[in-house]
Amino acid sequence: MPLIVQKYGGTSVAGVERIKNVAGRVARTHKDGNKVVVVLSAMSGETNRLVAFANEASEFPVGREYDMIVSTGEQVTIGLLSLVLKEMGLKARSFAGHQVPIITDSQFGSARIEHIGSEAIMRELASGGIAIVAGFQGVDTDGNITTLGRGGSDTTAVALAAALNADLCEIYTDVEGVYTTDPNICNDARKLAKVSYDEMLEMASLGAKVLQTRSVEFARKYNVPVMVRSSFTDTQGTLVCKEDIEMEKVVVSGVTYNKDEAKISVLRVPDRPGIAARLFKPLTEAGINVDMIVQNISHDAHTDLTFTVSKSEFKRALKLVKETASDIEAKEVVGDPNIAKVSIVGAGMRSHAGVASKMFDVMAAEGINIQMISTSEIKISCVVDVKYTELAVRVLHDAFELGKEEVNEER
Ligand code: ASP
Ligand code: MG
């Protein structure tokens, strides 16, 4: 009997009517002869509401109590779905994270899964039942409730699929799959039939919000096939899977953008060994993630250094960098939150030349100034003024012919 893990996101479970709709799909999958494990998010908006309560109660609501509060939304939805399935005459049982158990480390707010016990769920499935698991939450070895970071239910689902050796992990959401770009920006954006783990990993971390990045890392590591699809239609979704030969033929699969970053430049930094380490150490210690880094060639033993951080950490980062800059006698620190990162992603970039120069040509033709560039084997990112984001996405989507039928039919 095939084992399928189905995860439903917040909009799919927003209210009992929608939960009944989910129950219908779960029941159908079960009747078709599959073992079914369901992972649910909280109702859409619920986790934000809980976070707001925590913020009202405390200036820095972190740690154990924060997770105690924000993990509750998922308990409501799993209980409700189990009730509805029972009303329909099916056998169903809800599981909180600690009842599975999903064991994590003790990094409250962004805990990592260390181990998943499969016995309790396997027992439920063997007796003909459907297991309904709370997404987003786990338990540490001291018995504290932990949460996996916003959007963490995706990771719960993929990790469970890996632990249970599932045949498929379906992620049900409010879009029909992974698109070549944001359909709100390009109306000829097309749904991809297939995308590789590496491509999806880049897309997720570059701002395509359909899957939590960590869930894709899990899927890649344990080779879990993941199908992203809509819970509101029966349309085929996008399969996230291992790269195949067809994928390599497609040079660019998608254009993504991220307006959530800010840029910090440190000007006239003395060019000596150890300076970069000095600059970035306080940021690391403060838990601030640095994304792109560019250092210029030095003139008379001084250089300029520019990097990006997420917008929510911009002010904190700027303050820390200003302190270090005066210690190391850099001339000036300049911050700019009005930037966006626009990227192209594609497995075929590994084997095709000229992709970067085409990207730069296309942007130049529109008079878009590129402020920073970074690349990996399968992506190229450019930082531009935020006001050019939509324009850049559109011209790149056009230039790489992503809207055209032939290109996507191949996938
Ligand atoms: N409910 C959590 C959140 O809103 C987890 C999830 O939905 O994936 O972040
Ligand atoms: Mg989500």
XYZ file of C-alpha atoms and ligand atoms in Angstrom:
421
model
C 0.000 0.000 0.000
C 1.489 3.364 -0.971
C 2.043 5.858 1.831
C 1.265 9.494 1.088
C 1.947 12.503 3.312
C -0.378 15.424 2.540
C 0.280 18.865 3.980
C -2.381 21.558 3.895
C -1.448 25.215 4.386
C -3.239 27.946 6.305
C -5.658 29.078 3.569
C -6.720 25.456 2.971
C -7.779 25.058 6.610
C -9.101 28.581 7.280
C -12.442 27.685 8.863
C -14.436 24.497 9.341
C -15.969 24.659 5.840
C -12.527 24.506 4.277
C -11.437 21.785 6.676
C -14.425 19.767 5.418
C -13.130 20.258 1.896
C -9.721 18.972 3.020
C -11.413 16.016 4.711
C -13.063 15.127 1.405
C -9.708 14.952 -0.341
C -8.085 13.011 2.501
C -10.979 10.510 2.489
C -10.694 10.048 -1.280
C -6.953 9.409 -1.058
C -7.588 6.864 1.701
C -10.383 5.139 -0.246
C -8.098 4.909 -3.280
C -6.001 2.475 -1.278
C -3.293 4.672 0.226
C -2.043 5.013 3.749
C -2.484 8.693 4.544
C -0.638 10.955 6.962
C -1.859 14.553 7.054
C 0.155 17.538 8.306
C -1.694 20.794 8.940
C -0.815 24.445 9.395
C -2.780 26.754 11.637
C -5.689 28.638 10.051
C -4.332 31.494 7.939
C -3.648 34.579 10.057
C -3.765 32.578 13.279
C -0.014 32.326 13.885
C 0.319 36.091 13.244
C -2.425 36.683 15.784
C -0.599 34.567 18.357
C 2.715 36.305 17.648
C 0.975 39.665 18.174
C -0.260 38.523 21.602
C 3.264 37.533 22.550
C 4.575 40.919 21.407
C 1.933 42.657 23.463
C 2.902 40.739 26.573
C 6.637 41.204 26.317
C 9.161 43.409 24.546
C 11.282 40.442 23.477
C 9.023 37.412 23.536
C 11.556 34.690 22.846
C 12.325 31.214 24.075
C 10.189 28.541 25.595
C 7.065 30.591 26.284
C 6.965 32.053 22.770
C 6.862 28.545 21.307
C 4.271 27.504 23.881
C 2.012 30.268 22.521
C 2.579 30.184 18.777
C 2.397 26.389 18.475
C -1.243 26.282 19.528
C -2.800 27.200 16.171
C -1.941 23.830 14.678
C -3.542 21.934 17.536
C -6.894 23.456 16.704
C -6.829 22.473 13.036
C -5.655 18.878 13.594
C -8.384 18.327 16.201
C -11.011 19.754 13.871
C -9.966 17.663 10.873
C -9.967 14.498 12.992
C -13.485 15.288 14.217
C -14.729 15.886 10.675
C -13.178 12.627 9.393
C -14.775 10.715 12.249
C -18.130 12.278 11.417
C -17.629 10.827 7.945
C -17.175 7.382 9.458
C -13.400 7.165 9.065
C -10.819 6.292 11.680
C -8.598 9.281 12.415
C -6.333 10.428 15.219
C -4.595 13.747 15.822
C -0.966 13.922 16.964
C 0.759 16.914 18.558
C 4.510 17.102 17.888
C 5.417 15.419 21.187
C 2.940 12.599 20.576
C 4.645 11.542 17.325
C 7.321 12.353 18.668
C 9.133 14.935 16.533
C 12.320 15.505 18.515
C 14.139 18.790 17.906
C 17.017 20.746 19.396
C 16.194 23.547 21.850
C 16.536 26.525 19.495
C 13.138 27.955 20.359
C 11.536 29.737 17.424
C 13.742 28.031 14.842
C 14.350 24.533 16.141
C 15.822 21.818 13.946
C 14.400 18.344 13.723
C 16.813 15.733 15.085
C 14.736 12.597 15.081
C 11.209 11.407 14.323
C 9.713 8.337 15.949
C 7.604 6.452 13.429
C 6.014 3.759 15.599
C 2.913 5.543 16.858
C 1.945 6.716 13.394
C 2.716 3.368 11.776
C 0.515 1.667 14.349
C -2.330 4.061 13.534
C -1.929 3.432 9.799
C -1.713 -0.329 10.251
C -5.063 -0.293 12.049
C -6.652 1.448 9.057
C -6.546 4.907 10.596
C -5.508 8.281 9.236
C -2.817 10.142 11.203
C -3.274 13.906 11.477
C -0.078 15.637 12.632
C 0.424 19.202 13.861
C 2.880 21.004 11.599
C 5.451 23.532 12.806
C 5.918 22.037 16.300
C 8.222 19.567 17.958
C 9.556 18.730 21.384
C 13.086 18.915 22.760
C 14.696 16.222 24.888
C 13.617 18.075 28.059
C 9.990 17.898 26.968
C 9.639 21.568 25.995
C 7.452 22.442 23.011
C 9.514 23.946 20.184
C 8.643 25.494 16.808
C 10.490 25.188 13.504
C 10.378 28.774 12.227
C 7.651 30.472 10.182
C 6.385 28.312 7.382
C 7.726 25.283 9.261
C 4.815 22.951 8.521
C 6.357 22.268 5.119
C 9.422 20.961 6.904
C 7.310 18.839 9.260
C 5.650 17.245 6.239
C 8.808 16.507 4.271
C 10.690 15.273 7.346
C 7.796 12.965 8.217
C 7.685 11.700 4.653
C 11.401 10.908 4.915
C 11.067 9.227 8.320
C 8.074 7.132 7.236
C 9.654 6.312 3.892
C 6.600 7.723 2.138
C 6.106 7.340 -1.598
C 5.085 10.964 -2.047
C 4.767 14.192 -0.094
C 1.998 16.459 -1.380
C 2.030 20.113 -0.353
C -1.445 21.582 -0.802
C -1.506 25.344 -0.994
C -3.470 28.210 -2.545
C -1.476 28.292 -5.797
C -1.369 25.536 -8.396
C 2.359 24.926 -8.258
C 5.717 26.542 -8.850
C 5.661 29.188 -11.568
C 8.353 30.562 -13.858
C 7.882 33.808 -11.944
C 5.309 35.627 -9.829
C 2.047 35.563 -11.858
C 1.126 38.877 -10.246
C 4.001 40.475 -12.136
C 3.964 38.527 -15.413
C 0.579 37.406 -16.594
C 2.202 34.895 -18.927
C 4.038 33.181 -16.035
C 3.699 29.445 -16.463
C 3.410 26.596 -14.045
C 6.380 24.222 -14.185
C 5.561 20.519 -14.373
C 8.857 19.609 -12.728
C 11.641 21.405 -10.935
C 14.841 19.964 -9.438
C 15.681 20.084 -5.735
C 18.612 22.396 -6.448
C 16.489 24.785 -8.496
C 13.738 24.788 -5.896
C 16.263 25.384 -3.143
C 17.554 28.454 -4.961
C 14.048 29.674 -5.732
C 12.880 29.227 -2.148
C 15.851 31.023 -0.671
C 15.618 33.753 -3.317
C 12.118 34.688 -2.307
C 9.679 32.327 -4.041
C 7.484 31.719 -1.024
C 5.825 28.456 -1.961
C 7.987 26.170 0.218
C 10.051 26.752 3.342
C 13.722 26.483 2.305
C 14.495 23.966 5.011
C 11.817 21.592 3.717
C 13.549 21.521 0.320
C 16.878 20.749 1.980
C 15.214 17.782 3.680
C 13.589 16.626 0.461
C 16.911 16.741 -1.362
C 18.832 15.015 1.388
C 16.377 12.119 1.706
C 15.246 12.125 -1.917
C 11.565 12.689 -1.107
C 9.452 13.501 -4.186
C 7.377 16.584 -3.347
C 4.278 17.620 -5.286
C 3.187 21.244 -4.823
C -0.469 21.693 -5.786
C -3.679 23.503 -4.992
C -6.259 22.227 -2.527
C -8.951 24.182 -4.347
C -8.642 22.495 -7.760
C -7.751 19.082 -9.156
C -5.088 20.426 -11.491
C -1.692 18.719 -11.588
C 0.883 20.604 -9.575
C 4.667 20.913 -9.789
C 6.844 17.927 -8.920
C 10.026 18.788 -7.034
C 12.422 15.918 -7.640
C 15.907 14.838 -8.611
C 17.406 16.528 -11.643
C 16.959 14.673 -14.929
C 18.406 15.135 -18.387
C 15.411 17.117 -19.614
C 15.965 19.683 -16.860
C 19.557 20.260 -17.895
C 18.393 21.294 -21.350
C 16.437 24.197 -19.943
C 18.876 26.994 -19.230
C 16.636 29.228 -17.136
C 13.612 27.825 -15.309
C 12.511 30.808 -13.306
C 12.933 34.456 -12.370
C 12.599 35.358 -8.705
C 12.869 38.540 -6.704
C 13.256 39.507 -3.083
C 12.437 42.964 -1.759
C 13.233 41.918 1.759
C 16.917 42.810 1.761
C 18.879 45.951 2.550
C 22.398 46.972 1.578
C 25.209 48.219 3.805
C 28.457 49.678 2.405
C 31.585 50.314 4.418
C 33.760 52.846 2.597
C 37.525 53.134 2.644
C 38.225 50.153 4.836
C 41.960 49.630 5.519
C 42.913 46.631 3.360
C 44.606 44.357 5.906
C 44.222 40.681 6.802
C 41.560 40.138 9.426
C 39.447 43.200 8.677
C 36.542 41.335 7.101
C 36.568 38.908 10.003
C 36.384 41.865 12.428
C 33.481 43.418 10.532
C 31.327 40.328 10.273
C 31.993 38.749 13.657
C 29.638 41.039 15.624
C 26.894 40.325 13.081
C 27.333 36.574 13.459
C 27.300 36.921 17.234
C 24.049 38.870 16.999
C 22.547 36.096 14.853
C 22.307 38.344 11.786
C 22.587 36.530 8.472
C 24.648 38.193 5.768
C 23.665 37.332 2.217
C 25.661 38.851 -0.653
C 29.132 40.279 -0.043
C 31.184 42.282 -2.511
C 34.630 43.704 -1.877
C 36.219 46.068 -4.368
C 39.794 46.053 -5.549
C 41.872 48.211 -3.234
C 43.332 51.645 -3.923
C 46.174 52.968 -1.763
C 45.594 50.185 0.766
C 41.899 50.944 1.190
C 38.855 49.125 -0.162
C 35.045 49.355 -0.147
C 32.987 46.500 1.173
C 29.267 46.049 0.514
C 26.873 43.384 1.757
C 23.176 42.699 2.229
C 21.110 41.604 5.208
C 17.391 41.031 5.597
C 15.365 44.208 5.984
C 14.135 43.233 9.432
C 17.758 43.139 10.652
C 18.934 46.229 8.783
C 18.848 48.722 11.675
C 20.553 46.379 14.104
C 23.200 45.463 11.552
C 23.855 49.089 10.636
C 24.421 50.012 14.257
C 26.853 47.144 14.834
C 28.779 47.852 11.635
C 29.086 51.539 12.488
C 30.673 50.604 15.815
C 33.202 48.272 14.223
C 33.888 50.696 11.384
C 35.064 53.369 13.761
C 37.274 50.816 15.576
C 38.983 49.770 12.351
C 39.135 53.347 11.051
C 36.975 52.923 7.997
C 35.827 56.222 6.548
C 32.069 55.844 6.389
C 29.125 53.442 6.590
C 26.179 53.907 4.237
C 22.915 51.972 4.404
C 20.298 51.581 1.697
C 17.063 49.691 2.366
C 15.565 50.539 -1.051
C 16.975 47.623 -2.985
C 15.720 44.367 -4.434
C 17.465 41.223 -5.518
C 16.377 39.865 -8.896
C 17.595 36.391 -9.853
C 17.433 33.844 -12.621
C 17.629 30.142 -11.759
C 18.156 27.116 -13.958
C 19.858 23.715 -13.816
C 21.020 24.163 -17.411
C 23.280 27.060 -16.445
C 25.867 24.490 -15.400
C 26.368 23.525 -19.009
C 25.449 26.675 -20.962
C 27.648 29.726 -21.434
C 26.589 33.321 -21.923
C 23.661 33.382 -19.514
C 25.132 36.104 -17.306
C 25.994 38.414 -20.174
C 22.506 38.009 -21.601
C 21.030 38.920 -18.226
C 23.212 42.027 -17.968
C 22.402 43.055 -21.567
C 18.690 42.805 -20.939
C 18.919 44.962 -17.828
C 21.184 47.484 -19.542
C 18.743 47.862 -22.433
C 16.152 49.054 -19.904
C 18.590 51.398 -18.189
C 18.540 49.370 -14.989
C 21.728 49.853 -13.007
C 23.154 46.714 -11.392
C 24.529 47.461 -7.925
C 25.783 44.015 -6.922
C 26.091 40.609 -8.548
C 26.388 37.149 -7.082
C 26.298 33.739 -8.687
C 26.138 30.060 -7.915
C 26.332 27.154 -10.345
C 22.649 27.456 -11.187
C 21.666 31.053 -10.393
C 22.645 34.655 -11.024
C 21.404 37.413 -8.732
C 21.564 41.173 -9.241
C 20.815 43.841 -6.698
C 18.941 46.773 -8.228
C 17.017 49.811 -7.045
C 13.724 48.493 -5.676
C 11.723 50.631 -8.113
C 13.004 48.522 -11.021
C 11.987 45.157 -9.536
C 8.875 44.485 -11.618
C 10.437 45.833 -14.801
C 13.524 43.661 -14.365
C 11.438 40.556 -13.681
C 9.302 41.170 -16.779
C 12.145 41.796 -19.204
C 14.112 38.792 -17.938
C 11.061 36.521 -18.110
C 10.590 37.662 -21.710
C 14.229 37.494 -22.718
C 14.612 33.908 -21.528
C 11.303 32.994 -23.196
C 9.785 31.598 -20.056
C 6.250 32.474 -21.023
C 6.406 30.550 -24.256
C 4.600 27.250 -24.545
C 7.435 25.204 -26.124
C 9.909 25.932 -23.359
C 7.674 24.725 -20.588
C 6.122 21.797 -22.403
C 9.574 20.221 -22.277
C 9.580 20.121 -18.503
N 1.552 28.283 11.185
C 2.958 28.477 11.008
C 3.215 29.811 10.314
O 2.292 30.522 9.997
C 3.619 27.364 10.280
C 3.140 27.144 8.869
O 2.068 27.597 8.505
O 3.844 26.504 8.105
O 4.345 30.168 10.118
Mg 3.499 28.058 3.945
